[in-house]
DNA sequence: AATGAATGAGGCTTCATTCAT
DNA sequence: CATGAATGAAGCCTCATTCAT
């Protein structure tokens, strides 16, 4: 992402190993994942972690950046889909499938991480807002839904499914469907609370 | 925990202070809350914490036990309400309001905790199942919803709201309403995945 | 020094053990002395070091504070001696003897340490200035010597002697005598550089 | 070190760059100077440092060797000066000026370094002894001064001056003058301790 | 019964040194 | 030869838990 110069072959390989290992460990243990475990899982020495990511937070930031970037790309593409409602559902599906691989819900605690992350996150907010606007205009979702609601609800299916110890890896699909049904205009009841205003986590 | 003999008056008071302090600290810092902080907040020495709760996990278990017990009591009462749909919604509202005070979502990581906890949790499952069965029979919720779904979705509103940094303390109401709308028969679309089978966390 | 409440007997003992051990280790290895070694030498666990001194720097500050305090006490007393020249020499002798036990020359690198330390150091500067003023007025030292010179030269005898591997522990006396002879008016040649102005290390 | 064969041109240049960079870094940070910083300052890779100097200590030894060699050269020359007292003072001035550029006082901690260093150091001792002998014979310094005293006192002016944070770079001149006055016969008082016998550091 | 001192495992990070490229 | 990636020992510090007072 920072694109200084092409990494040496082995270094590039280790970087990928590290990102994968870190994703896995963070997913399992949240922010408490230990550098030692990440290094072990990646099959490298502890010091190598720090060569690639100066700090534990930097490592986390790199992972998050990748994920949000991918979402942004997908979101931009879906803006050009004909069926706005299907596009929004597709976006949520992609987000959930990604999150299935790495639950970043713990990021809530993580404050700002990184200005780079802040930037892509802002981009994502913008994209989601546009996806929601389109869907609302076509009547694909209820009128009282805001973009911020979608961003918040985006993580819920995985969260819910994660409480089941040995669940099917696709269980989140069930809860995404339920929640999406709640977003449709058909059986909508008035909402007792306005949407939140602005900033929030990943 | 196993209720051997009635505690001395001051000991009982300390126990309550500790539970309250621990709840607050766990809510703020998740599993990383430190025993030292809990002791300080309760106004007792660190040693006293361990006199009452042999282990940090035991302390956590005691808190969870309290919460689930309260839910069970509320659930039993609601089983006798006339409007089964309203009863279910009320139950979810109570659960969310409680969780608003102490977010236990981190418990996911906490494994089994305690056999005592397992017991009351099983009770709660049973109660919720009955609440859901009644609501389904009256057509207050869609036919393809299981008790397990409700238990899982129970935590979602708080989880979702918690992502907003300085949110209104009642923001969860918005998301509970949306999710509950998704549970209604009116706009239900078929679900792409069956409900989970059995065990799961708090 | 901070006098919060009387320490428990064993804690007080450990504090003293730690100060002594730390002094020894700092003397041997400078700022690079390791907490582990200090703990080992004191016969306590590593954690105990941090219970007494929240930080390595705090430990250092505590030691330095003790030393400077002792010098201040001695200095105040010597201000009332009849022979001002002898009083100054005596002060330097006390300082050197103390430093013989713990070379703090590495403190130069140590920046500010602590506001407490800053305070007693300022006191010491004041006291030394008065000692020097008196000596100068009586003609016991040359006219072109400032208080700051004495403070700087104070550490030189030990420093010089420290370069001799297995020296007599009193070797510093030789160099203190030589340097003090250089401070006398008798064979004084004009100095090629004015005294420094203000702040400096311990 | 052992001068096997003439270095290739670029290798020789790197060696000089490294020595200069290392001198600067050691001067700033003492023994804690990092190889990475030295390499960066020299504009070479870390590996190159180790190609030239097998070990951090070897690098240090090479620097020290250079310095002592320079002193030896100057000393030999000064042996032929007419005014033996002025020659000794000049030697101390040269030594102090050199040390002003690179404070090696931390070398005290550095143990033996190297047999090569031992050799040139022994040479220096010899030279200094002869300089002192001449000065003593002419009555330029007091009778009770030994060569070893001069070697020890040689470092004192810089050491003393180094305690002043933002001092004039020539402050050492002041303290060299004072100390040298202490070496003169004019106001000499009997010394309370004999000179040390033999070996000592750089 | 309560306290808080002591402990030591474990976490993050730095850095001299080795080695593949 | 030069480079910089990899390594792992070692350093500081935190904290759950034990135990003397």
mmCIF file of N, CA and C in Angstrom, chain B residues 68-152:
data_model
loop_
_atom_site.group_PDB
_atom_site.id
_atom_site.type_symbol
_atom_site.label_atom_id
_atom_site.label_comp_id
_atom_site.label_asym_id
_atom_site.label_seq_id
_atom_site.Cartn_x
_atom_site.Cartn_y
_atom_site.Cartn_z
ATOM 1 N N UNK B 68 -27.903 -13.700 34.208
ATOM 2 C CA UNK B 68 -28.775 -14.706 33.589
ATOM 3 C C UNK B 68 -29.936 -15.029 34.516
ATOM 4 N N UNK B 69 -29.654 -15.067 35.786
ATOM 5 C CA UNK B 69 -30.725 -15.302 36.752
ATOM 6 C C UNK B 69 -31.828 -14.263 36.602
ATOM 7 N N UNK B 70 -31.412 -13.020 36.494
ATOM 8 C CA UNK B 70 -32.406 -11.948 36.361
ATOM 9 C C UNK B 70 -33.229 -12.149 35.094
ATOM 10 N N UNK B 71 -32.545 -12.530 34.029
ATOM 11 C CA UNK B 71 -33.269 -12.779 32.774
ATOM 12 C C UNK B 71 -34.262 -13.923 32.937
ATOM 13 N N UNK B 72 -33.821 -14.971 33.638
ATOM 14 C CA UNK B 72 -34.712 -16.117 33.826
ATOM 15 C C UNK B 72 -35.975 -15.690 34.555
ATOM 16 N N UNK B 73 -35.790 -14.918 35.591
ATOM 17 C CA UNK B 73 -36.950 -14.457 36.361
ATOM 18 C C UNK B 73 -37.910 -13.684 35.467
ATOM 19 N N UNK B 74 -37.334 -12.756 34.722
ATOM 20 C CA UNK B 74 -38.178 -11.949 33.836
ATOM 21 C C UNK B 74 -38.872 -12.833 32.806
ATOM 22 N N UNK B 75 -38.129 -13.782 32.267
ATOM 23 C CA UNK B 75 -38.684 -14.661 31.238
ATOM 24 C C UNK B 75 -39.862 -15.465 31.758
ATOM 25 N N UNK B 76 -39.700 -16.041 32.952
ATOM 26 C CA UNK B 76 -40.787 -16.836 33.548
ATOM 27 C C UNK B 76 -42.051 -15.991 33.662
ATOM 28 N N UNK B 77 -41.877 -14.786 34.146
ATOM 29 C CA UNK B 77 -43.033 -13.904 34.308
ATOM 30 C C UNK B 77 -43.717 -13.646 32.967
ATOM 31 N N UNK B 78 -42.909 -13.379 31.949
ATOM 32 C CA UNK B 78 -43.468 -13.003 30.652
ATOM 33 C C UNK B 78 -44.194 -14.156 29.973
ATOM 34 N N UNK B 79 -43.899 -15.383 30.433
ATOM 35 C CA UNK B 79 -44.602 -16.529 29.861
ATOM 36 C C UNK B 79 -46.103 -16.444 30.123
ATOM 37 N N UNK B 80 -46.482 -15.673 31.128
ATOM 38 C CA UNK B 80 -47.907 -15.588 31.468
ATOM 39 C C UNK B 80 -48.574 -14.354 30.899
ATOM 40 N N UNK B 81 -47.874 -13.590 30.122
ATOM 41 C CA UNK B 81 -48.478 -12.430 29.474
ATOM 42 C C UNK B 81 -49.473 -12.885 28.405
ATOM 43 N N UNK B 82 -50.473 -12.106 28.197
ATOM 44 C CA UNK B 82 -51.486 -12.470 27.203
ATOM 45 C C UNK B 82 -50.926 -12.363 25.782
ATOM 46 N N UNK B 83 -50.305 -11.232 25.452
ATOM 47 C CA UNK B 83 -49.796 -11.011 24.095
ATOM 48 C C UNK B 83 -48.415 -11.632 23.945
ATOM 49 N N UNK B 84 -48.342 -12.764 23.287
ATOM 50 C CA UNK B 84 -47.085 -13.511 23.225
ATOM 51 C C UNK B 84 -46.019 -12.754 22.439
ATOM 52 N N UNK B 85 -46.419 -12.040 21.386
ATOM 53 C CA UNK B 85 -45.453 -11.265 20.612
ATOM 54 C C UNK B 85 -44.879 -10.146 21.451
ATOM 55 N N UNK B 86 -45.755 -9.411 22.122
ATOM 56 C CA UNK B 86 -45.287 -8.330 22.984
ATOM 57 C C UNK B 86 -44.388 -8.869 24.086
ATOM 58 N N UNK B 87 -44.717 -10.052 24.593
ATOM 59 C CA UNK B 87 -43.906 -10.654 25.662
ATOM 60 C C UNK B 87 -42.487 -10.908 25.163
ATOM 61 N N UNK B 88 -42.387 -11.453 23.971
ATOM 62 C CA UNK B 88 -41.057 -11.732 23.433
ATOM 63 C C UNK B 88 -40.267 -10.432 23.236
ATOM 64 N N UNK B 89 -40.940 -9.443 22.666
ATOM 65 C CA UNK B 89 -40.258 -8.172 22.475
ATOM 66 C C UNK B 89 -39.823 -7.576 23.812
ATOM 67 N N UNK B 90 -40.689 -7.698 24.785
ATOM 68 C CA UNK B 90 -40.361 -7.190 26.116
ATOM 69 C C UNK B 90 -39.128 -7.914 26.674
ATOM 70 N N UNK B 91 -39.103 -9.217 26.492
ATOM 71 C CA UNK B 91 -37.944 -9.976 26.972
ATOM 72 C C UNK B 91 -36.662 -9.469 26.320
ATOM 73 N N UNK B 92 -36.683 -9.288 25.049
ATOM 74 C CA UNK B 92 -35.495 -8.807 24.345
ATOM 75 C C UNK B 92 -35.131 -7.399 24.817
ATOM 76 N N UNK B 93 -36.150 -6.615 25.097
ATOM 77 C CA UNK B 93 -35.887 -5.268 25.580
ATOM 78 C C UNK B 93 -35.204 -5.300 26.950
ATOM 79 N N UNK B 94 -35.718 -6.145 27.812
ATOM 80 C CA UNK B 94 -35.096 -6.275 29.135
ATOM 81 C C UNK B 94 -33.652 -6.739 29.001
ATOM 82 N N UNK B 95 -33.447 -7.728 28.170
ATOM 83 C CA UNK B 95 -32.097 -8.253 27.991
ATOM 84 C C UNK B 95 -31.164 -7.160 27.473
ATOM 85 N N UNK B 96 -31.637 -6.387 26.528
ATOM 86 C CA UNK B 96 -30.778 -5.355 25.945
ATOM 87 C C UNK B 96 -30.516 -4.247 26.955
ATOM 88 N N UNK B 97 -31.544 -3.895 27.717
ATOM 89 C CA UNK B 97 -31.355 -2.829 28.698
ATOM 90 C C UNK B 97 -30.307 -3.267 29.725
ATOM 91 N N UNK B 98 -30.391 -4.535 30.126
ATOM 92 C CA UNK B 98 -29.410 -5.057 31.073
ATOM 93 C C UNK B 98 -28.004 -5.009 30.465
ATOM 94 N N UNK B 99 -27.935 -5.446 29.273
ATOM 95 C CA UNK B 99 -26.647 -5.483 28.605
ATOM 96 C C UNK B 99 -26.091 -4.071 28.385
ATOM 97 N N UNK B 100 -26.981 -3.131 28.246
ATOM 98 C CA UNK B 100 -26.561 -1.757 28.105
ATOM 99 C C UNK B 100 -25.692 -1.353 29.304
ATOM 100 N N UNK B 101 -26.040 -1.903 30.473
ATOM 101 C CA UNK B 101 -25.269 -1.553 31.669
ATOM 102 C C UNK B 101 -23.957 -2.313 31.746
ATOM 103 N N UNK B 102 -23.954 -3.501 31.242
ATOM 104 C CA UNK B 102 -22.726 -4.286 31.301
ATOM 105 C C UNK B 102 -22.619 -5.115 30.050
ATOM 106 N N UNK B 103 -21.761 -4.705 29.211
ATOM 107 C CA UNK B 103 -21.587 -5.441 27.970
ATOM 108 C C UNK B 103 -20.752 -6.673 28.241
ATOM 109 N N UNK B 104 -21.371 -7.809 28.070
ATOM 110 C CA UNK B 104 -20.638 -9.045 28.322
ATOM 111 C C UNK B 104 -20.223 -9.724 27.022
ATOM 112 N N UNK B 105 -20.246 -8.963 25.986
ATOM 113 C CA UNK B 105 -19.994 -9.612 24.711
ATOM 114 C C UNK B 105 -18.622 -10.276 24.702
ATOM 115 N N UNK B 106 -17.722 -9.727 25.475
ATOM 116 C CA UNK B 106 -16.387 -10.314 25.494
ATOM 117 C C UNK B 106 -16.416 -11.734 26.033
ATOM 118 N N UNK B 107 -17.508 -12.112 26.629
ATOM 119 C CA UNK B 107 -17.573 -13.434 27.241
ATOM 120 C C UNK B 107 -17.411 -14.538 26.238
ATOM 121 N N UNK B 108 -17.732 -14.220 25.050
ATOM 122 C CA UNK B 108 -17.489 -15.133 23.960
ATOM 123 C C UNK B 108 -16.138 -15.829 24.112
ATOM 124 N N UNK B 109 -15.148 -15.012 24.404
ATOM 125 C CA UNK B 109 -13.801 -15.571 24.543
ATOM 126 C C UNK B 109 -13.681 -16.442 25.794
ATOM 127 N N UNK B 110 -14.653 -16.336 26.685
ATOM 128 C CA UNK B 110 -14.413 -16.825 28.033
ATOM 129 C C UNK B 110 -14.657 -18.305 28.233
ATOM 130 N N UNK B 111 -14.924 -19.032 27.163
ATOM 131 C CA UNK B 111 -15.064 -20.466 27.307
ATOM 132 C C UNK B 111 -16.190 -20.842 28.247
ATOM 133 N N UNK B 112 -15.970 -21.864 29.066
ATOM 134 C CA UNK B 112 -17.070 -22.444 29.813
ATOM 135 C C UNK B 112 -17.359 -21.797 31.156
ATOM 136 N N UNK B 113 -16.376 -21.098 31.693
ATOM 137 C CA UNK B 113 -16.535 -20.460 32.975
ATOM 138 C C UNK B 113 -16.789 -21.462 34.093
ATOM 139 N N UNK B 114 -17.963 -22.152 34.076
ATOM 140 C CA UNK B 114 -18.448 -22.632 35.349
ATOM 141 C C UNK B 114 -19.653 -23.530 35.118
ATOM 142 N N UNK B 115 -19.777 -24.587 35.895
ATOM 143 C CA UNK B 115 -20.919 -25.479 35.705
ATOM 144 C C UNK B 115 -22.202 -24.799 36.168
ATOM 145 N N UNK B 116 -22.070 -24.000 37.202
ATOM 146 C CA UNK B 116 -23.225 -23.247 37.700
ATOM 147 C C UNK B 116 -23.818 -22.384 36.583
ATOM 148 N N UNK B 117 -22.921 -21.690 35.922
ATOM 149 C CA UNK B 117 -23.360 -20.845 34.827
ATOM 150 C C UNK B 117 -24.030 -21.690 33.749
ATOM 151 N N UNK B 118 -23.438 -22.834 33.475
ATOM 152 C CA UNK B 118 -24.015 -23.709 32.468
ATOM 153 C C UNK B 118 -25.464 -24.045 32.794
ATOM 154 N N UNK B 119 -25.714 -24.279 34.068
ATOM 155 C CA UNK B 119 -27.057 -24.672 34.477
ATOM 156 C C UNK B 119 -28.071 -23.558 34.225
ATOM 157 N N UNK B 120 -27.776 -22.361 34.713
ATOM 158 C CA UNK B 120 -28.765 -21.294 34.531
ATOM 159 C C UNK B 120 -28.893 -20.914 33.065
ATOM 160 N N UNK B 121 -27.831 -21.088 32.340
ATOM 161 C CA UNK B 121 -27.915 -20.781 30.930
ATOM 162 C C UNK B 121 -28.871 -21.753 30.243
ATOM 163 N N UNK B 122 -28.755 -23.008 30.635
ATOM 164 C CA UNK B 122 -29.668 -24.010 30.074
ATOM 165 C C UNK B 122 -31.107 -23.649 30.405
ATOM 166 N N UNK B 123 -31.306 -23.237 31.626
ATOM 167 C CA UNK B 123 -32.649 -22.791 32.022
ATOM 168 C C UNK B 123 -33.140 -21.674 31.112
ATOM 169 N N UNK B 124 -32.243 -20.725 30.883
ATOM 170 C CA UNK B 124 -32.639 -19.590 30.059
ATOM 171 C C UNK B 124 -33.016 -20.051 28.658
ATOM 172 N N UNK B 125 -32.236 -20.982 28.137
ATOM 173 C CA UNK B 125 -32.557 -21.492 26.804
ATOM 174 C C UNK B 125 -33.979 -22.036 26.793
ATOM 175 N N UNK B 126 -34.247 -22.777 27.827
ATOM 176 C CA UNK B 126 -35.569 -23.388 27.909
ATOM 177 C C UNK B 126 -36.658 -22.311 27.923
ATOM 178 N N UNK B 127 -36.482 -21.332 28.755
ATOM 179 C CA UNK B 127 -37.479 -20.266 28.868
ATOM 180 C C UNK B 127 -37.661 -19.535 27.545
ATOM 181 N N UNK B 128 -36.559 -19.209 26.936
ATOM 182 C CA UNK B 128 -36.650 -18.484 25.674
ATOM 183 C C UNK B 128 -37.363 -19.334 24.632
ATOM 184 N N UNK B 129 -37.022 -20.586 24.623
ATOM 185 C CA UNK B 129 -37.692 -21.458 23.665
ATOM 186 C C UNK B 129 -39.197 -21.406 23.834
ATOM 187 N N UNK B 130 -39.629 -21.428 25.078
ATOM 188 C CA UNK B 130 -41.073 -21.400 25.308
ATOM 189 C C UNK B 130 -41.666 -20.062 24.877
ATOM 190 N N UNK B 131 -40.946 -18.981 25.168
ATOM 191 C CA UNK B 131 -41.424 -17.660 24.739
ATOM 192 C C UNK B 131 -41.575 -17.616 23.219
ATOM 193 N N UNK B 132 -40.605 -18.160 22.557
ATOM 194 C CA UNK B 132 -40.628 -18.134 21.095
ATOM 195 C C UNK B 132 -41.736 -19.030 20.555
ATOM 196 N N UNK B 133 -41.862 -20.191 21.154
ATOM 197 C CA UNK B 133 -42.908 -21.106 20.696
ATOM 198 C C UNK B 133 -44.277 -20.432 20.764
ATOM 199 N N UNK B 134 -44.546 -19.818 21.903
ATOM 200 C CA UNK B 134 -45.833 -19.129 22.056
ATOM 201 C C UNK B 134 -46.007 -18.063 20.972
ATOM 202 N N UNK B 135 -44.959 -17.276 20.786
ATOM 203 C CA UNK B 135 -45.079 -16.179 19.814
ATOM 204 C C UNK B 135 -45.286 -16.725 18.407
ATOM 205 N N UNK B 136 -44.616 -17.801 18.103
ATOM 206 C CA UNK B 136 -44.755 -18.374 16.762
ATOM 207 C C UNK B 136 -46.166 -18.915 16.551
ATOM 208 N N UNK B 137 -46.664 -19.594 17.575
ATOM 209 C CA UNK B 137 -48.021 -20.158 17.478
ATOM 210 C C UNK B 137 -49.062 -19.067 17.211
ATOM 211 N N UNK B 138 -48.885 -17.920 17.853
ATOM 212 C CA UNK B 138 -49.846 -16.830 17.641
ATOM 213 C C UNK B 138 -49.579 -16.059 16.350
ATOM 214 N N UNK B 139 -48.571 -16.472 15.612
ATOM 215 C CA UNK B 139 -48.252 -15.744 14.386
ATOM 216 C C UNK B 139 -47.591 -14.408 14.635
ATOM 217 N N UNK B 140 -47.058 -14.210 15.819
ATOM 218 C CA UNK B 140 -46.389 -12.934 16.122
ATOM 219 C C UNK B 140 -44.982 -12.881 15.539
ATOM 220 N N UNK B 141 -44.369 -14.022 15.324
ATOM 221 C CA UNK B 141 -43.081 -14.079 14.613
ATOM 222 C C UNK B 141 -43.175 -15.104 13.504
ATOM 223 N N UNK B 142 -42.311 -14.963 12.554
ATOM 224 C CA UNK B 142 -42.340 -15.839 11.396
ATOM 225 C C UNK B 142 -42.143 -17.299 11.795
ATOM 226 N N UNK B 143 -42.570 -18.189 10.927
ATOM 227 C CA UNK B 143 -42.591 -19.606 11.277
ATOM 228 C C UNK B 143 -41.203 -20.244 11.272
ATOM 229 N N UNK B 144 -40.290 -19.656 10.532
ATOM 230 C CA UNK B 144 -38.985 -20.324 10.385
ATOM 231 C C UNK B 144 -37.963 -19.875 11.433
ATOM 232 N N UNK B 145 -38.445 -19.261 12.498
ATOM 233 C CA UNK B 145 -37.548 -18.806 13.566
ATOM 234 C C UNK B 145 -37.509 -19.823 14.697
ATOM 235 N N UNK B 146 -36.300 -20.110 15.209
ATOM 236 C CA UNK B 146 -36.156 -21.027 16.331
ATOM 237 C C UNK B 146 -35.787 -20.252 17.597
ATOM 238 N N UNK B 147 -35.942 -20.915 18.699
ATOM 239 C CA UNK B 147 -35.539 -20.283 19.966
ATOM 240 C C UNK B 147 -34.082 -19.882 19.943
ATOM 241 N N UNK B 148 -33.254 -20.740 19.378
ATOM 242 C CA UNK B 148 -31.811 -20.454 19.338
ATOM 243 C C UNK B 148 -31.531 -19.155 18.597
ATOM 244 N N UNK B 149 -32.320 -18.860 17.590
ATOM 245 C CA UNK B 149 -32.114 -17.614 16.855
ATOM 246 C C UNK B 149 -32.283 -16.411 17.777
ATOM 247 N N UNK B 150 -33.316 -16.475 18.578
ATOM 248 C CA UNK B 150 -33.585 -15.358 19.478
ATOM 249 C C UNK B 150 -32.452 -15.169 20.472
ATOM 250 N N UNK B 151 -31.995 -16.290 21.005
ATOM 251 C CA UNK B 151 -30.902 -16.188 21.973
ATOM 252 C C UNK B 151 -29.686 -15.541 21.331
ATOM 253 N N UNK B 152 -29.438 -15.906 20.110
ATOM 254 C CA UNK B 152 -28.275 -15.322 19.447
ATOM 255 C C UNK B 152 -28.500 -13.853 19.125
#
